[in-house]
Amino acid sequence: MEKLKMHSPDISQQNIAKIRDMFPGCVTEARDSATGELRLAVDFDQLKQELSDHVVEGPHERYRLDWPGKRASLLASNAPVAKTLRPSVEESVDFENTRNLFIEGDNLEALKLLQETYLGSIKFIYLDPPYNRKKGNNLVYRDDFVGNTFDYLRETNQIDIEDNKLVANTESNGRFHSDWLGMMYQRLRVAKNLLSANGVIMISIDDAETANVVHLCNEIFGEANFVGTVIWKNATDNNPTNVAVEHESIHVYARNKQALEGVWKSQVSDVKDAIKLIGDELIQRYKDLDALQYAYSEWFRENKSQLGPLDRYKYIDAGGVYTGSQSVHNPGKEGYRYDVFHPETGRACKQPLMGYRFPKETMNRLLAEGRILFGDDESKIIELKVYANEFEDKLSSVFELDGRTGPYDLKALFPEGKKIFSNPKPVLLMERLISFVTGHDDICVDLFAGSATLAHAVIELGRRQGGRRRFISIQYPEEIGQDSKDAKESHQFCSNLGFRPLISEISKERIRRAGIKAVSSEFHPEWDRDVGFRVLKIDTSNMKDVYYRPDELKQGDLLDMVENVKQGRTAEDLLFQVLVDWGVDLTLSIRRETVHGKTVFFVDDNALVACFENGVTEELVKELAKREPLRVVFRDNGFVSDALKINVEQVFRQLSPSTEVKAI
């Protein structure tokens, strides 16, 4: 029986295999100095020659971003990790049914573990990384690749020793920018693999590293896939120095810009909702159209300065608040030519310079529906009546949203706390970004979840717009306040709630409270109301370590390895390691049954069947084979006899030939 590999994909080996397909003479085999196994290796001198039209001698200067440790970071991004995702049902919400995930652990390791399952299927990835300001105690992940054997085994978790993942990155550090760049480089390289063909990644950053982020993304995604930079004006600097900094940047890149949908539009607008609400109230109160318009005009004059892009919506009728749009003209080229007659003068109205954008049949329908607005006489070009409820916003390169609304959003969910989190992003900011680039069934990934604003926004968008958007939030169990002035208050708050003082604990609690609030409010009838999430925690492999330093090998270790599963690991732990290894969706439904006295897991009914108990009999194997699952997995030493273990594949070949059989 073939065994599952129990580690994330080796991206380096996959890339070398692609090179071999194109240039077979440039790839050979070499023995790995760490593990002793034969692996593919590239003859780089030969590859350089293959890609050149002249004799290549030595390195050449070229335009690029470089820093100490870049090559080590590239190696680290390609290296596999022998880790797993362990489910925590008690910390989850609606574990059995939800399609959302909260992953607790290092986000680079999380990305690698998600490679098989979500390769090319994520529509939106958002990064709000540590900003690496020179003032303050910045944090970076310590995940450099080190070449010697023992460190390699430790990095890939083949030797289990404690390692602190987050380290201080102070201004006095000689690698202040290099450490931060290495951390980001690895994560962006692996994140790219998860994006769908029309997927988008957005990175929030301030001036400290904004130029470096652009250079990194140009290298990883390509300059041709740069979509734009959004400037978010989020503050008013009342204590300016030379330049009053009142903004942050959000850099937007596509996996393939050519595959993006046409124009990004969003129906999410709190101002639009406010205008619709006041319009509906006035329509109920005033039946006379003149009185209705007068009342709305009074309200409009008082609030126009706060209406932003809707400050032209100054009219109202029984259908709601509306404005006149000159979009009847055909932009850029000759359109349709015909006469539209003024209802008062009876004369033909002035035509747009390039004609009308609609054929005459469409214009006749709009006239019949009362959707055309006329001037005082025929000298004015007609306009199209556009109601506020039809308004769709554009993603402007510059927009204003008070950054203080982020803490207010958090305070509304945690009224018992003072200031539990420094500078959380506003929910409305995330709603806007998500609504522009995703559809109702897409998956959104938050790589540095922090206070879990993205997950909150996905829930709110579902409540307001309907649909089945899903989120995957990833957060390291970092102690609250390591990079904050508010550590004491945050620790006291967590203590009062019975939490450990970790950012991930606040993240999970926020999602729980946001979900409760959403389902108890008015919501869209087509929303699936999935406010749950499965908590999965990154941990060492469920399988016992294989590699030991010679001086650590003790008598009896080989006998201990007969039982290859670590103590304390549950059947659920083993199941999720199999799901990760086989690339099965981690949110599929899981059902457990007792079959011939053994616990058997059925994932998405028959997509995968797993039994990890000892004493598996031939009767059980045949019963499972009769159900014809797509995949089945057993414990390698779980059969009642070696003879049965040898015959398992034969049993399935006879009763269910399409089933893929593996063991751990």
Short mmCIF file of C-alpha atoms in Angstrom, two decimals, residues 311-632:
data_model
loop_
_atom_site.label_atom_id
_atom_site.label_comp_id
_atom_site.label_asym_id
_atom_site.label_seq_id
_atom_site.Cartn_x
_atom_site.Cartn_y
_atom_site.Cartn_z
CA ASP A 311 -24.05 64.41 -3.31
CA ARG A 312 -25.90 64.76 -6.66
CA TYR A 313 -28.88 62.69 -5.54
CA LYS A 314 -31.10 65.70 -4.77
CA TYR A 315 -34.48 64.56 -6.16
CA ILE A 316 -37.18 62.22 -4.91
CA ASP A 317 -40.41 60.70 -6.20
CA ALA A 318 -42.56 57.72 -5.29
CA GLY A 319 -39.81 55.38 -6.52
CA GLY A 320 -37.17 56.80 -4.17
CA VAL A 321 -34.27 59.23 -4.18
CA TYR A 322 -32.70 59.81 -7.60
CA THR A 323 -30.39 61.96 -9.71
CA GLY A 324 -30.02 62.79 -13.36
CA SER A 325 -27.20 61.11 -15.26
CA GLN A 326 -25.87 62.18 -18.66
CA SER A 327 -25.07 58.56 -19.46
CA VAL A 328 -27.58 58.63 -22.33
CA HIS A 329 -24.72 59.78 -24.62
CA ASN A 330 -22.49 57.34 -26.47
CA PRO A 331 -18.88 57.85 -25.31
CA GLY A 332 -16.02 57.83 -27.78
CA LYS A 333 -17.73 56.83 -31.00
CA GLU A 334 -20.83 57.47 -33.09
CA GLY A 335 -24.00 56.12 -31.46
CA TYR A 336 -27.69 55.98 -32.39
CA ARG A 337 -29.42 58.95 -34.05
CA TYR A 338 -33.12 59.70 -33.57
CA ASP A 339 -35.34 62.44 -32.14
CA VAL A 340 -36.64 62.59 -28.57
CA PHE A 341 -39.39 65.19 -28.24
CA HIS A 342 -39.78 67.52 -25.27
CA PRO A 343 -43.13 66.86 -23.52
CA GLU A 344 -43.91 70.60 -23.12
CA THR A 345 -42.60 72.29 -26.30
CA GLY A 346 -43.12 69.29 -28.62
CA ARG A 347 -39.80 69.98 -30.29
CA ALA A 348 -36.87 67.57 -30.64
CA CYS A 349 -34.37 67.80 -27.77
CA LYS A 350 -30.72 68.57 -28.41
CA GLN A 351 -28.82 65.39 -29.20
CA PRO A 352 -25.54 64.38 -27.52
CA LEU A 353 -22.42 65.08 -29.59
CA MET A 354 -21.83 61.40 -30.44
CA GLY A 355 -25.50 60.36 -30.44
CA TYR A 356 -27.45 58.18 -27.98
CA ARG A 357 -26.02 55.03 -26.45
CA PHE A 358 -29.40 53.19 -26.61
CA PRO A 359 -31.32 52.01 -29.69
CA LYS A 360 -34.71 53.67 -30.19
CA GLU A 361 -36.60 50.67 -28.77
CA THR A 362 -34.74 50.98 -25.45
CA MET A 363 -35.33 54.76 -25.35
CA ASN A 364 -39.07 54.21 -25.92
CA ARG A 365 -39.13 51.80 -22.97
CA LEU A 366 -37.30 54.23 -20.71
CA LEU A 367 -39.72 57.02 -21.69
CA ALA A 368 -42.69 54.76 -20.92
CA GLU A 369 -41.19 53.91 -17.51
CA GLY A 370 -40.65 57.59 -16.66
CA ARG A 371 -36.87 57.11 -16.48
CA ILE A 372 -35.99 60.09 -18.73
CA LEU A 373 -35.56 63.62 -17.32
CA PHE A 374 -36.16 66.72 -19.47
CA GLY A 375 -34.88 70.26 -19.05
CA ASP A 376 -37.07 73.38 -19.10
CA ASP A 377 -37.06 73.24 -22.88
CA GLU A 378 -35.58 71.25 -25.77
CA SER A 379 -32.21 73.05 -25.62
CA LYS A 380 -31.01 70.79 -22.78
CA ILE A 381 -29.81 67.24 -23.44
CA ILE A 382 -32.05 64.72 -21.72
CA GLU A 383 -30.78 62.77 -18.70
CA LEU A 384 -31.38 59.27 -17.38
CA LYS A 385 -33.12 59.02 -14.01
CA VAL A 386 -30.90 56.91 -11.72
CA TYR A 387 -32.24 55.87 -8.32
CA ALA A 388 -30.00 55.74 -5.25
CA ASN A 389 -30.71 52.05 -4.71
CA GLU A 390 -29.02 51.40 -8.10
CA PHE A 391 -25.85 53.24 -7.11
CA GLU A 392 -22.60 51.29 -7.52
CA ASP A 393 -19.38 52.73 -6.19
CA LYS A 394 -16.02 52.60 -7.96
CA LEU A 395 -12.75 51.68 -6.29
CA SER A 396 -11.14 55.11 -6.23
CA SER A 397 -7.37 55.39 -5.99
CA VAL A 398 -7.94 57.86 -3.14
CA PHE A 399 -10.73 57.61 -0.59
CA GLU A 400 -11.39 58.83 2.92
CA LEU A 401 -12.54 56.72 5.86
CA ASP A 402 -11.88 57.67 9.47
CA GLY A 403 -9.45 55.14 10.91
CA ARG A 404 -11.01 55.64 14.36
CA THR A 405 -14.04 53.64 13.26
CA GLY A 406 -11.92 50.47 13.61
CA PRO A 407 -11.66 50.75 17.41
CA TYR A 408 -15.35 51.74 17.52
CA ASP A 409 -16.26 48.53 15.64
CA LEU A 410 -14.32 46.53 18.20
CA LYS A 411 -15.78 48.44 21.14
CA ALA A 412 -19.32 47.68 19.92
CA LEU A 413 -18.55 43.95 20.23
CA PHE A 414 -16.50 44.23 23.43
CA PRO A 415 -18.26 46.88 25.54
CA GLU A 416 -16.63 45.52 28.69
CA GLY A 417 -13.11 46.38 27.46
CA LYS A 418 -11.35 49.75 27.20
CA LYS A 419 -8.75 49.39 24.46
CA ILE A 420 -8.02 45.77 23.76
CA PHE A 421 -6.33 46.21 20.39
CA SER A 422 -4.14 48.88 18.81
CA ASN A 423 -5.24 50.28 15.42
CA PRO A 424 -7.66 47.60 14.18
CA LYS A 425 -8.82 48.12 10.59
CA PRO A 426 -12.42 49.39 10.12
CA VAL A 427 -14.98 46.78 9.09
CA LEU A 428 -16.26 49.11 6.36
CA LEU A 429 -12.77 49.28 4.83
CA MET A 430 -12.65 45.52 4.50
CA GLU A 431 -16.25 45.33 3.27
CA ARG A 432 -15.40 47.80 0.48
CA LEU A 433 -12.29 45.93 -0.63
CA ILE A 434 -13.94 42.50 -0.52
CA SER A 435 -17.08 43.66 -2.34
CA PHE A 436 -15.09 45.10 -5.26
CA VAL A 437 -12.98 42.03 -6.03
CA THR A 438 -15.07 38.99 -4.99
CA GLY A 439 -18.36 37.38 -5.87
CA HIS A 440 -20.89 35.83 -3.51
CA ASP A 441 -19.23 32.38 -3.51
CA ASP A 442 -15.56 33.30 -3.28
CA ILE A 443 -12.97 32.56 -0.57
CA CYS A 444 -11.11 35.38 1.21
CA VAL A 445 -7.83 34.74 3.06
CA ASP A 446 -6.51 37.02 5.81
CA LEU A 447 -2.82 36.24 6.23
CA PHE A 448 -2.22 38.41 9.32
CA ALA A 449 -5.69 38.21 10.88
CA GLY A 450 -4.96 40.40 13.92
CA SER A 451 -8.31 41.43 15.38
CA ALA A 452 -10.15 39.43 12.65
CA THR A 453 -11.62 42.44 10.82
CA LEU A 454 -11.74 40.56 7.51
CA ALA A 455 -13.75 37.67 8.97
CA HIS A 456 -16.13 40.19 10.56
CA ALA A 457 -16.49 41.96 7.19
CA VAL A 458 -17.25 38.71 5.35
CA ILE A 459 -20.04 38.01 7.83
CA GLU A 460 -21.40 41.57 7.46
CA LEU A 461 -21.34 41.39 3.66
CA GLY A 462 -23.33 38.17 3.79
CA ARG A 463 -25.86 39.78 6.10
CA ARG A 464 -26.24 42.81 3.82
CA GLN A 465 -25.90 41.28 0.35
CA GLY A 466 -26.56 37.57 0.74
CA GLY A 467 -24.39 34.86 -0.77
CA ARG A 468 -21.87 32.35 0.61
CA ARG A 469 -18.53 34.10 0.83
CA ARG A 470 -16.05 32.18 3.00
CA PHE A 471 -13.06 33.27 5.04
CA ILE A 472 -9.78 31.68 6.09
CA SER A 473 -8.18 33.69 8.88
CA ILE A 474 -4.60 32.92 9.95
CA GLN A 475 -3.12 34.26 13.18
CA TYR A 476 -0.09 33.29 15.21
CA PRO A 477 -0.78 32.83 18.96
CA GLU A 478 1.16 36.01 19.68
CA GLU A 479 1.02 37.61 23.11
CA ILE A 480 -1.08 40.77 23.09
CA GLY A 481 0.86 43.93 23.65
CA GLN A 482 4.32 42.83 22.50
CA ASP A 483 4.18 45.64 19.97
CA SER A 484 1.69 47.87 21.80
CA LYS A 485 1.32 50.44 24.57
CA ASP A 486 -1.90 48.77 25.66
CA ALA A 487 -0.47 45.50 26.97
CA LYS A 488 -1.63 45.94 30.57
CA GLU A 489 -5.25 46.74 29.66
CA SER A 490 -5.37 43.93 27.08
CA HIS A 491 -4.00 41.35 29.53
CA GLN A 492 -6.52 42.40 32.18
CA PHE A 493 -9.36 42.19 29.67
CA CYS A 494 -8.35 38.67 28.62
CA SER A 495 -8.03 37.62 32.24
CA ASN A 496 -11.57 38.85 32.95
CA LEU A 497 -12.90 36.76 30.06
CA GLY A 498 -10.86 33.72 31.03
CA PHE A 499 -8.66 33.89 27.91
CA ARG A 500 -4.95 33.52 27.52
CA PRO A 501 -3.52 36.98 26.59
CA LEU A 502 -3.03 36.04 22.93
CA ILE A 503 -4.09 37.91 19.80
CA SER A 504 -5.55 34.70 18.37
CA GLU A 505 -7.89 34.37 21.37
CA ILE A 506 -9.31 37.86 20.77
CA SER A 507 -9.59 37.09 17.05
CA LYS A 508 -11.71 34.00 17.66
CA GLU A 509 -13.92 35.71 20.24
CA ARG A 510 -14.54 38.63 17.90
CA ILE A 511 -15.74 36.30 15.13
CA ARG A 512 -18.04 34.54 17.61
CA ARG A 513 -19.59 37.82 18.75
CA ALA A 514 -19.84 39.25 15.22
CA GLY A 515 -21.72 36.12 14.13
CA ILE A 516 -24.17 36.30 17.02
CA LYS A 517 -24.85 39.97 16.28
CA ALA A 518 -25.33 39.35 12.54
CA VAL A 519 -27.89 36.54 12.84
CA SER A 520 -29.86 38.50 15.44
CA SER A 521 -30.11 41.53 13.10
CA GLU A 522 -32.07 42.05 9.90
CA PHE A 523 -30.36 40.12 7.10
CA HIS A 524 -30.60 39.41 3.37
CA PRO A 525 -32.96 36.50 2.58
CA GLU A 526 -30.36 34.80 0.35
CA TRP A 527 -27.61 34.74 2.99
CA ASP A 528 -26.58 31.23 4.05
CA ARG A 529 -26.04 32.51 7.65
CA ASP A 530 -22.75 30.65 8.03
CA VAL A 531 -21.17 32.50 10.95
CA GLY A 532 -19.23 29.51 12.24
CA PHE A 533 -15.60 28.56 11.81
CA ARG A 534 -13.40 25.50 12.28
CA VAL A 535 -10.37 26.15 14.44
CA LEU A 536 -7.30 24.28 13.17
CA LYS A 537 -3.98 24.59 15.00
CA ILE A 538 -0.59 24.09 13.39
CA ASP A 539 1.39 21.51 15.30
CA THR A 540 4.13 18.97 14.85
CA SER A 541 3.35 15.97 12.70
CA ASN A 542 1.15 13.29 14.23
CA MET A 543 3.78 10.76 13.22
CA LYS A 544 6.79 10.09 15.42
CA ASP A 545 10.05 11.72 14.41
CA VAL A 546 12.13 9.67 12.02
CA TYR A 547 15.41 11.57 12.11
CA TYR A 548 17.61 11.60 15.21
CA ARG A 549 21.05 12.92 15.89
CA PRO A 550 23.33 9.87 16.34
CA ASP A 551 24.23 10.91 19.87
CA GLU A 552 20.53 11.09 20.80
CA LEU A 553 19.55 7.61 19.57
CA LYS A 554 18.69 5.51 22.63
CA GLN A 555 18.30 1.80 23.05
CA GLY A 556 14.74 0.80 22.28
CA ASP A 557 13.99 3.72 19.93
CA LEU A 558 13.65 1.41 16.92
CA LEU A 559 11.13 -0.73 18.78
CA ASP A 560 9.19 2.38 19.80
CA MET A 561 8.87 3.38 16.15
CA VAL A 562 6.71 0.33 15.44
CA GLU A 563 3.91 2.45 16.92
CA ASN A 564 4.35 5.39 14.56
CA VAL A 565 1.68 7.77 15.93
CA LYS A 566 2.63 10.16 18.72
CA GLN A 567 0.98 9.77 22.10
CA GLY A 568 -1.97 12.04 22.72
CA ARG A 569 -2.97 12.36 19.06
CA THR A 570 -6.60 11.57 18.34
CA ALA A 571 -8.30 9.96 15.37
CA GLU A 572 -9.57 13.44 14.41
CA ASP A 573 -5.97 14.68 14.39
CA LEU A 574 -5.00 11.89 12.02
CA LEU A 575 -8.02 12.57 9.82
CA PHE A 576 -7.10 16.23 9.30
CA GLN A 577 -3.50 15.34 8.52
CA VAL A 578 -4.82 13.01 5.83
CA LEU A 579 -7.12 15.77 4.49
CA VAL A 580 -4.15 18.15 4.27
CA ASP A 581 -1.88 15.55 2.69
CA TRP A 582 -4.45 14.44 0.14
CA GLY A 583 -5.57 17.98 -0.68
CA VAL A 584 -9.18 17.44 0.40
CA ASP A 585 -11.30 20.50 1.26
CA LEU A 586 -10.84 21.11 5.00
CA THR A 587 -14.42 22.34 5.41
CA LEU A 588 -16.26 19.31 4.02
CA SER A 589 -18.83 17.63 6.26
CA ILE A 590 -17.50 14.85 8.50
CA ARG A 591 -19.65 11.96 9.75
CA ARG A 592 -18.50 9.19 12.06
CA GLU A 593 -20.05 5.72 12.09
CA THR A 594 -19.35 2.49 13.94
CA VAL A 595 -18.75 -0.26 11.38
CA HIS A 596 -18.00 -3.77 12.62
CA GLY A 597 -17.11 -2.31 16.00
CA LYS A 598 -14.63 0.25 14.63
CA THR A 599 -14.95 4.03 14.30
CA VAL A 600 -14.98 5.07 10.66
CA PHE A 601 -14.98 8.67 9.33
CA PHE A 602 -16.92 9.57 6.20
CA VAL A 603 -15.84 12.91 4.70
CA ASP A 604 -18.45 14.49 2.39
CA ASP A 605 -20.28 11.18 2.45
CA ASN A 606 -17.99 9.06 0.23
CA ALA A 607 -15.27 11.49 -0.86
CA LEU A 608 -12.91 9.99 1.71
CA VAL A 609 -13.34 7.15 4.20
CA ALA A 610 -10.84 6.68 7.04
CA CYS A 611 -10.36 4.17 9.85
CA PHE A 612 -7.42 4.65 12.22
CA GLU A 613 -8.20 1.96 14.76
CA ASN A 614 -6.17 -1.20 15.35
CA GLY A 615 -7.60 -4.66 14.70
CA VAL A 616 -9.12 -3.87 11.28
CA THR A 617 -10.63 -7.11 9.94
CA GLU A 618 -11.29 -8.41 6.45
CA GLU A 619 -15.04 -8.03 7.07
CA LEU A 620 -14.59 -4.31 7.75
CA VAL A 621 -12.41 -3.83 4.68
CA LYS A 622 -15.00 -5.54 2.46
CA GLU A 623 -17.85 -3.52 3.98
CA LEU A 624 -16.05 -0.26 3.23
CA ALA A 625 -15.16 -1.41 -0.28
CA LYS A 626 -18.84 -2.15 -1.01
CA ARG A 627 -19.60 1.54 -0.33
CA GLU A 628 -17.25 2.47 -3.21
CA PRO A 629 -15.54 5.54 -1.72
CA LEU A 630 -13.31 7.77 -3.85
CA ARG A 631 -10.48 7.38 -1.33
CA VAL A 632 -9.85 5.21 1.70
#
